[in-house]
Amino acid sequence: MQHTTKQPAILLLSDGTIFHGKSIGISGTTFGEVCFNTGTTGYQEIFTDPSYFGQIMVATNAHIGNYGVNGDEIESNKIMISGLVCKNFSDFHSRPNSESNLFDYFKKQNLVCISDVDTRALVSYIRDNGAMNSVISTDGTSIEELKKQLALIPDMKGLELASKVSTTTPYFYGDENAKYKISALDLGIKTNILRNLAKRDCYVKVFPYNATYQELKGFSPDGYFLSNGPGDPDPLESAISVAKEIISNNNPLFGICLGHQVIALANGVSTYKMFNGHRGINHPVKNLVTGKGEITSQNHGFAVNKEELDNHPDLEITHLHINDGTVAGMRMKGKNCFSVQYHPEASPGPHDSSYLFDDFIENIKLSKN
C-alpha cells in the first residue's frame, strides 16, 4: 500500500472558529454554508443532490469513500456540494460493482475536501451555533485573506439558487406512451423523483425553474409537480406565480421540499431559515392523517411557518417532524394539492414515504373522472 503525506488544511467558519485537518490531495479554496448530514450511507447521492448546491457538507459517518462510486448512484449530472469535510477519507474501496474510487471522482470535478477533522466536535459546534458560511482551504492561503474573502460570501437567507441548478431547456423522462403526463418544474430536481414517477406509468416533461404556467400547461399534463432545490424559496417569484395558477385551476399538484415551500408561499404562508435544518436519512415524521410514523430522508434549511398554517382557512397540516414539531407536510382543503417537506423518493434513505407518489397518481385519477 502506497504511503502519502497529507498537507495541512483548514475549515474557517464565519464567526472566526477554525478546525484543522488534512487535504486529501486536491489543492484549492471553496466557500459555502457549512451543514451536516447524519446518514451512514449514500454519500454519492448526497454529493450530487442539487438541494446541496452552495453548501459545504460535513459527513458524520466516520468513513467516506470506502465503497467507491457508481454511475447508477447519482441524483444529477455532477457534484453539487461546494466542498466536503470528513473524518477518514478512504483512498481505497472494496465494493465489487464500484466503477472508481472517490478521490478520482472528486479530482475530475475539482472538489476540495478536508479530512482528519474532529467531525464530532464540528457537528456539536454547528448544533450549538447554527449553520453559517465557511471556507475550506487546502492551498495555504493565509487566515487573514480567507477571512476577507469569506466576508464577501452572501448569506443563504434571501439567496436564490434554483437558477444555478435547473435545466435551461425542457427535457423528457420516461415512456412517451405512458398512461399519465406530468409537467415538472425543475427547481433542482433529483433523478430518483423522475424514476418514481416513471415507475408509476408517468411520462414527465421537465421545465426550467422560470417556466410559465402556460408553458407547463402546453404539455397537456394530467398533473403538475414542483421539485426540491437549493436556497431560499422567498425570491422564487416565478415559481410562486406558477403554483398560484395551478391551484386556481385546481389541477393535481404535488410538491416536495422547495416545491412544498413554494406552495406555502403561494397561499400567503411564510417560510423561515432554520437554525440548523434537517439533513439525514433517519428523521422521524408522524402522519397526522393515518396516525402512523415514518422514518424519512430529509434535506432542507428552510421550513414553513406552522402557526400561520394552523390559522390558514384553506390549508391543513398532514405531517409533523417528531423531533422538533416543524411542518413536514400539508394539503389544501377543497383543492387537488398536497406537499411534503421531506423526500419520499429518498435515495439515499428508507422507502416508508414512497406511498406519496401513489397518492399523487390517485389524485390524478380522481381529477380525470
mmCIF file of N, CA, C and O in Angstrom, residues 8-75:
data_model
loop_
_atom_site.group_PDB
_atom_site.id
_atom_site.type_symbol
_atom_site.label_atom_id
_atom_site.label_comp_id
_atom_site.label_asym_id
_atom_site.label_seq_id
_atom_site.Cartn_x
_atom_site.Cartn_y
_atom_site.Cartn_z
ATOM 1 N N PRO A 8 -1.414 20.034 5.383
ATOM 2 C CA PRO A 8 -2.358 20.671 6.312
ATOM 3 C C PRO A 8 -3.452 21.433 5.555
ATOM 4 O O PRO A 8 -3.223 21.980 4.474
ATOM 5 N N ALA A 9 -4.640 21.475 6.140
ATOM 6 C CA ALA A 9 -5.780 22.206 5.574
ATOM 7 C C ALA A 9 -6.620 22.730 6.723
ATOM 8 O O ALA A 9 -6.515 22.240 7.865
ATOM 9 N N ILE A 10 -7.456 23.718 6.441
ATOM 10 C CA ILE A 10 -8.302 24.278 7.497
ATOM 11 C C ILE A 10 -9.733 24.473 7.016
ATOM 12 O O ILE A 10 -9.995 24.630 5.818
ATOM 13 N N LEU A 11 -10.638 24.472 7.974
ATOM 14 C CA LEU A 11 -12.021 24.902 7.779
ATOM 15 C C LEU A 11 -12.207 26.127 8.657
ATOM 16 O O LEU A 11 -12.054 26.056 9.884
ATOM 17 N N LEU A 12 -12.503 27.258 8.043
ATOM 18 C CA LEU A 12 -12.719 28.514 8.768
ATOM 19 C C LEU A 12 -14.199 28.864 8.731
ATOM 20 O O LEU A 12 -14.790 28.961 7.650
ATOM 21 N N LEU A 13 -14.813 29.052 9.886
ATOM 22 C CA LEU A 13 -16.215 29.450 9.975
ATOM 23 C C LEU A 13 -16.318 30.969 10.032
ATOM 24 O O LEU A 13 -15.369 31.660 10.403
ATOM 25 N N SER A 14 -17.480 31.490 9.682
ATOM 26 C CA SER A 14 -17.643 32.944 9.580
ATOM 27 C C SER A 14 -17.534 33.640 10.928
ATOM 28 O O SER A 14 -17.310 34.856 10.976
ATOM 29 N N ASP A 15 -17.684 32.900 12.033
ATOM 30 C CA ASP A 15 -17.511 33.519 13.352
ATOM 31 C C ASP A 15 -16.061 33.502 13.810
ATOM 32 O O ASP A 15 -15.759 33.885 14.944
ATOM 33 N N GLY A 16 -15.159 33.040 12.920
ATOM 34 C CA GLY A 16 -13.738 33.037 13.219
ATOM 35 C C GLY A 16 -13.194 31.731 13.745
ATOM 36 O O GLY A 16 -11.971 31.575 13.899
ATOM 37 N N THR A 17 -14.068 30.769 14.030
ATOM 38 C CA THR A 17 -13.626 29.476 14.541
ATOM 39 C C THR A 17 -12.900 28.695 13.452
ATOM 40 O O THR A 17 -13.336 28.687 12.293
ATOM 41 N N ILE A 18 -11.813 28.026 13.819
ATOM 42 C CA ILE A 18 -11.006 27.259 12.869
ATOM 43 C C ILE A 18 -10.939 25.801 13.294
ATOM 44 O O ILE A 18 -10.684 25.500 14.468
ATOM 45 N N PHE A 19 -11.168 24.908 12.345
ATOM 46 C CA PHE A 19 -10.953 23.473 12.549
ATOM 47 C C PHE A 19 -9.836 23.040 11.614
ATOM 48 O O PHE A 19 -9.842 23.364 10.424
ATOM 49 N N HIS A 20 -8.891 22.307 12.168
ATOM 50 C CA HIS A 20 -7.723 21.878 11.400
ATOM 51 C C HIS A 20 -7.892 20.452 10.904
ATOM 52 O O HIS A 20 -8.552 19.621 11.539
ATOM 53 N N GLY A 21 -7.303 20.171 9.753
ATOM 54 C CA GLY A 21 -7.341 18.831 9.185
ATOM 55 C C GLY A 21 -6.267 18.670 8.142
ATOM 56 O O GLY A 21 -5.252 19.377 8.152
ATOM 57 N N LYS A 22 -6.512 17.763 7.199
ATOM 58 C CA LYS A 22 -5.554 17.481 6.133
ATOM 59 C C LYS A 22 -6.252 17.532 4.772
ATOM 60 O O LYS A 22 -7.434 17.214 4.651
ATOM 61 N N SER A 23 -5.504 17.920 3.764
ATOM 62 C CA SER A 23 -6.021 17.884 2.396
ATOM 63 C C SER A 23 -5.968 16.454 1.887
ATOM 64 O O SER A 23 -5.025 15.713 2.181
ATOM 65 N N ILE A 24 -6.989 16.050 1.103
ATOM 66 C CA ILE A 24 -6.940 14.701 0.510
ATOM 67 C C ILE A 24 -6.076 14.688 -0.744
ATOM 68 O O ILE A 24 -5.841 13.639 -1.336
ATOM 69 N N GLY A 25 -5.599 15.889 -1.157
ATOM 70 C CA GLY A 25 -4.711 15.954 -2.313
ATOM 71 C C GLY A 25 -5.188 16.840 -3.443
ATOM 72 O O GLY A 25 -4.554 16.910 -4.493
ATOM 73 N N ILE A 26 -6.328 17.522 -3.247
ATOM 74 C CA ILE A 26 -6.855 18.455 -4.253
ATOM 75 C C ILE A 26 -6.696 19.862 -3.707
ATOM 76 O O ILE A 26 -7.337 20.233 -2.726
ATOM 77 N N SER A 27 -5.822 20.639 -4.325
ATOM 78 C CA SER A 27 -5.478 21.957 -3.801
ATOM 79 C C SER A 27 -6.512 22.997 -4.217
ATOM 80 O O SER A 27 -6.991 23.009 -5.351
ATOM 81 N N GLY A 28 -6.876 23.871 -3.289
ATOM 82 C CA GLY A 28 -7.804 24.929 -3.622
ATOM 83 C C GLY A 28 -8.499 25.515 -2.414
ATOM 84 O O GLY A 28 -8.201 25.173 -1.265
ATOM 85 N N THR A 29 -9.448 26.391 -2.686
ATOM 86 C CA THR A 29 -10.249 27.059 -1.667
ATOM 87 C C THR A 29 -11.701 27.045 -2.132
ATOM 88 O O THR A 29 -11.981 27.303 -3.299
ATOM 89 N N THR A 30 -12.616 26.754 -1.215
ATOM 90 C CA THR A 30 -14.029 26.711 -1.593
ATOM 91 C C THR A 30 -14.888 27.267 -0.469
ATOM 92 O O THR A 30 -14.558 27.110 0.715
ATOM 93 N N PHE A 31 -15.990 27.911 -0.848
ATOM 94 C CA PHE A 31 -16.852 28.596 0.111
ATOM 95 C C PHE A 31 -18.269 28.002 0.069
ATOM 96 O O PHE A 31 -18.714 27.478 -0.948
ATOM 97 N N GLY A 32 -18.990 28.124 1.178
ATOM 98 C CA GLY A 32 -20.372 27.668 1.231
ATOM 99 C C GLY A 32 -20.878 27.661 2.652
ATOM 100 O O GLY A 32 -20.112 27.850 3.607
ATOM 101 N N GLU A 33 -22.174 27.452 2.809
ATOM 102 C CA GLU A 33 -22.750 27.319 4.146
ATOM 103 C C GLU A 33 -22.434 25.927 4.677
ATOM 104 O O GLU A 33 -22.716 24.928 4.020
ATOM 105 N N VAL A 34 -21.854 25.859 5.856
ATOM 106 C CA VAL A 34 -21.485 24.565 6.421
ATOM 107 C C VAL A 34 -22.729 23.905 7.023
ATOM 108 O O VAL A 34 -23.533 24.550 7.704
ATOM 109 N N CYS A 35 -22.929 22.629 6.715
ATOM 110 C CA CYS A 35 -24.049 21.880 7.277
ATOM 111 C C CYS A 35 -23.623 20.426 7.424
ATOM 112 O O CYS A 35 -22.585 20.016 6.904
ATOM 113 N N PHE A 36 -24.404 19.642 8.124
ATOM 114 C CA PHE A 36 -24.019 18.245 8.336
ATOM 115 C C PHE A 36 -25.154 17.301 7.978
ATOM 116 O O PHE A 36 -26.327 17.635 8.092
ATOM 117 N N ASN A 37 -24.778 16.115 7.526
ATOM 118 C CA ASN A 37 -25.731 15.066 7.180
ATOM 119 C C ASN A 37 -25.463 13.861 8.076
ATOM 120 O O ASN A 37 -24.317 13.414 8.190
ATOM 121 N N THR A 38 -26.511 13.342 8.699
ATOM 122 C CA THR A 38 -26.357 12.262 9.666
ATOM 123 C C THR A 38 -26.480 10.868 9.057
ATOM 124 O O THR A 38 -26.480 9.875 9.775
ATOM 125 N N GLY A 39 -26.583 10.783 7.735
ATOM 126 C CA GLY A 39 -26.696 9.480 7.080
ATOM 127 C C GLY A 39 -25.412 8.680 7.175
ATOM 128 O O GLY A 39 -24.305 9.221 7.150
ATOM 129 N N THR A 40 -25.547 7.365 7.261
ATOM 130 C CA THR A 40 -24.380 6.486 7.342
ATOM 131 C C THR A 40 -24.034 5.868 5.995
ATOM 132 O O THR A 40 -23.042 5.156 5.884
ATOM 133 N N THR A 41 -24.833 6.121 4.995
ATOM 134 C CA THR A 41 -24.571 5.587 3.661
ATOM 135 C C THR A 41 -25.165 6.545 2.628
ATOM 136 O O THR A 41 -25.845 7.505 2.987
ATOM 137 N N GLY A 42 -24.881 6.288 1.349
ATOM 138 C CA GLY A 42 -25.457 7.109 0.293
ATOM 139 C C GLY A 42 -24.710 8.393 0.029
ATOM 140 O O GLY A 42 -25.307 9.378 -0.432
ATOM 141 N N TYR A 43 -23.396 8.416 0.265
ATOM 142 C CA TYR A 43 -22.677 9.680 0.100
ATOM 143 C C TYR A 43 -22.678 10.190 -1.329
ATOM 144 O O TYR A 43 -22.720 11.402 -1.562
ATOM 145 N N GLN A 44 -22.653 9.301 -2.315
ATOM 146 C CA GLN A 44 -22.619 9.776 -3.698
ATOM 147 C C GLN A 44 -23.938 10.450 -4.079
ATOM 148 O O GLN A 44 -23.955 11.483 -4.765
ATOM 149 N N GLU A 45 -25.059 9.888 -3.640
ATOM 150 C CA GLU A 45 -26.355 10.510 -3.890
ATOM 151 C C GLU A 45 -26.436 11.878 -3.217
ATOM 152 O O GLU A 45 -26.993 12.833 -3.770
ATOM 153 N N ILE A 46 -25.869 11.987 -2.022
ATOM 154 C CA ILE A 46 -25.867 13.257 -1.296
ATOM 155 C C ILE A 46 -25.027 14.291 -2.037
ATOM 156 O O ILE A 46 -25.453 15.431 -2.239
ATOM 157 N N PHE A 47 -23.834 13.896 -2.457
ATOM 158 C CA PHE A 47 -22.933 14.850 -3.124
ATOM 159 C C PHE A 47 -23.524 15.388 -4.431
ATOM 160 O O PHE A 47 -23.209 16.504 -4.840
ATOM 161 N N THR A 48 -24.365 14.607 -5.096
ATOM 162 C CA THR A 48 -24.921 15.013 -6.393
ATOM 163 C C THR A 48 -26.350 15.547 -6.296
ATOM 164 O O THR A 48 -26.968 15.833 -7.316
ATOM 165 N N ASP A 49 -26.869 15.702 -5.097
ATOM 166 C CA ASP A 49 -28.214 16.230 -4.884
ATOM 167 C C ASP A 49 -28.187 17.747 -5.083
ATOM 168 O O ASP A 49 -27.493 18.458 -4.356
ATOM 169 N N PRO A 50 -28.943 18.284 -6.062
ATOM 170 C CA PRO A 50 -28.926 19.728 -6.318
ATOM 171 C C PRO A 50 -29.345 20.578 -5.121
ATOM 172 O O PRO A 50 -28.993 21.759 -5.047
ATOM 173 N N SER A 51 -30.087 19.996 -4.172
ATOM 174 C CA SER A 51 -30.510 20.763 -2.999
ATOM 175 C C SER A 51 -29.327 21.196 -2.139
ATOM 176 O O SER A 51 -29.456 22.098 -1.307
ATOM 177 N N TYR A 52 -28.169 20.546 -2.328
ATOM 178 C CA TYR A 52 -26.982 20.894 -1.540
ATOM 179 C C TYR A 52 -26.100 21.932 -2.216
ATOM 180 O O TYR A 52 -25.011 22.241 -1.708
ATOM 181 N N PHE A 53 -26.541 22.473 -3.340
ATOM 182 C CA PHE A 53 -25.732 23.471 -4.039
ATOM 183 C C PHE A 53 -25.451 24.650 -3.113
ATOM 184 O O PHE A 53 -26.339 25.168 -2.444
ATOM 185 N N GLY A 54 -24.188 25.074 -3.076
ATOM 186 C CA GLY A 54 -23.811 26.210 -2.243
ATOM 187 C C GLY A 54 -23.502 25.857 -0.806
ATOM 188 O O GLY A 54 -23.332 26.757 0.024
ATOM 189 N N GLN A 55 -23.398 24.552 -0.509
ATOM 190 C CA GLN A 55 -23.153 24.150 0.872
ATOM 191 C C GLN A 55 -21.909 23.272 0.992
ATOM 192 O O GLN A 55 -21.621 22.448 0.116
ATOM 193 N N ILE A 56 -21.195 23.470 2.079
ATOM 194 C CA ILE A 56 -20.078 22.603 2.433
ATOM 195 C C ILE A 56 -20.620 21.521 3.357
ATOM 196 O O ILE A 56 -21.193 21.822 4.406
ATOM 197 N N MET A 57 -20.465 20.277 2.942
ATOM 198 C CA MET A 57 -21.071 19.161 3.651
ATOM 199 C C MET A 57 -20.118 18.553 4.674
ATOM 200 O O MET A 57 -18.983 18.209 4.342
ATOM 201 N N VAL A 58 -20.589 18.404 5.900
ATOM 202 C CA VAL A 58 -19.861 17.681 6.931
ATOM 203 C C VAL A 58 -20.476 16.290 7.031
ATOM 204 O O VAL A 58 -21.673 16.151 7.288
ATOM 205 N N ALA A 59 -19.679 15.263 6.788
ATOM 206 C CA ALA A 59 -20.154 13.888 6.886
ATOM 207 C C ALA A 59 -19.974 13.398 8.322
ATOM 208 O O ALA A 59 -18.866 13.449 8.865
ATOM 209 N N THR A 60 -21.059 12.949 8.939
ATOM 210 C CA THR A 60 -20.957 12.463 10.315
ATOM 211 C C THR A 60 -20.498 11.014 10.376
ATOM 212 O O THR A 60 -20.013 10.564 11.412
ATOM 213 N N ASN A 61 -20.670 10.275 9.274
ATOM 214 C CA ASN A 61 -20.136 8.916 9.246
ATOM 215 C C ASN A 61 -18.610 8.973 9.260
ATOM 216 O O ASN A 61 -18.006 9.817 8.591
ATOM 217 N N ALA A 62 -17.979 8.091 9.989
ATOM 218 C CA ALA A 62 -16.527 8.171 10.195
ATOM 219 C C ALA A 62 -15.719 7.897 8.929
ATOM 220 O O ALA A 62 -14.603 8.391 8.787
ATOM 221 N N HIS A 63 -16.274 7.094 8.019
ATOM 222 C CA HIS A 63 -15.525 6.705 6.820
ATOM 223 C C HIS A 63 -16.287 7.139 5.564
ATOM 224 O O HIS A 63 -17.450 6.790 5.386
ATOM 225 N N ILE A 64 -15.618 7.875 4.688
ATOM 226 C CA ILE A 64 -16.198 8.298 3.426
ATOM 227 C C ILE A 64 -15.297 7.811 2.289
ATOM 228 O O ILE A 64 -14.082 8.022 2.315
ATOM 229 N N GLY A 65 -15.912 7.157 1.298
ATOM 230 C CA GLY A 65 -15.162 6.667 0.149
ATOM 231 C C GLY A 65 -14.884 5.189 0.163
ATOM 232 O O GLY A 65 -14.357 4.644 -0.814
ATOM 233 N N ASN A 66 -15.266 4.508 1.234
ATOM 234 C CA ASN A 66 -14.887 3.096 1.391
ATOM 235 C C ASN A 66 -15.602 2.163 0.424
ATOM 236 O O ASN A 66 -15.131 1.046 0.200
ATOM 237 N N TYR A 67 -16.707 2.586 -0.191
ATOM 238 C CA TYR A 67 -17.340 1.721 -1.199
ATOM 239 C C TYR A 67 -17.299 2.332 -2.601
ATOM 240 O O TYR A 67 -18.033 1.911 -3.495
ATOM 241 N N GLY A 68 -16.432 3.329 -2.791
ATOM 242 C CA GLY A 68 -16.217 3.863 -4.126
ATOM 243 C C GLY A 68 -17.405 4.609 -4.688
ATOM 244 O O GLY A 68 -18.272 5.083 -3.945
ATOM 245 N N VAL A 69 -17.454 4.694 -6.021
ATOM 246 C CA VAL A 69 -18.550 5.384 -6.693
ATOM 247 C C VAL A 69 -19.090 4.521 -7.830
ATOM 248 O O VAL A 69 -18.392 3.659 -8.370
ATOM 249 N N ASN A 70 -20.356 4.774 -8.171
ATOM 250 C CA ASN A 70 -21.029 4.029 -9.224
ATOM 251 C C ASN A 70 -21.936 4.988 -9.984
ATOM 252 O O ASN A 70 -22.658 5.794 -9.380
ATOM 253 N N GLY A 71 -21.913 4.906 -11.314
ATOM 254 C CA GLY A 71 -22.683 5.816 -12.150
ATOM 255 C C GLY A 71 -24.181 5.735 -11.962
ATOM 256 O O GLY A 71 -24.911 6.659 -12.333
ATOM 257 N N ASP A 72 -24.685 4.642 -11.366
ATOM 258 C CA ASP A 72 -26.121 4.488 -11.135
ATOM 259 C C ASP A 72 -26.575 5.186 -9.866
ATOM 260 O O ASP A 72 -27.775 5.229 -9.583
ATOM 261 N N GLU A 73 -25.641 5.720 -9.087
ATOM 262 C CA GLU A 73 -25.982 6.279 -7.780
ATOM 263 C C GLU A 73 -25.785 7.792 -7.750
ATOM 264 O O GLU A 73 -25.181 8.346 -6.835
ATOM 265 N N ILE A 74 -26.280 8.456 -8.786
ATOM 266 C CA ILE A 74 -26.192 9.908 -8.856
ATOM 267 C C ILE A 74 -27.582 10.510 -8.979
ATOM 268 O O ILE A 74 -28.488 9.892 -9.521
ATOM 269 N N GLU A 75 -27.739 11.719 -8.462
ATOM 270 C CA GLU A 75 -29.026 12.400 -8.500
ATOM 271 C C GLU A 75 -29.028 13.588 -9.461
ATOM 272 O O GLU A 75 -30.035 14.267 -9.613
#
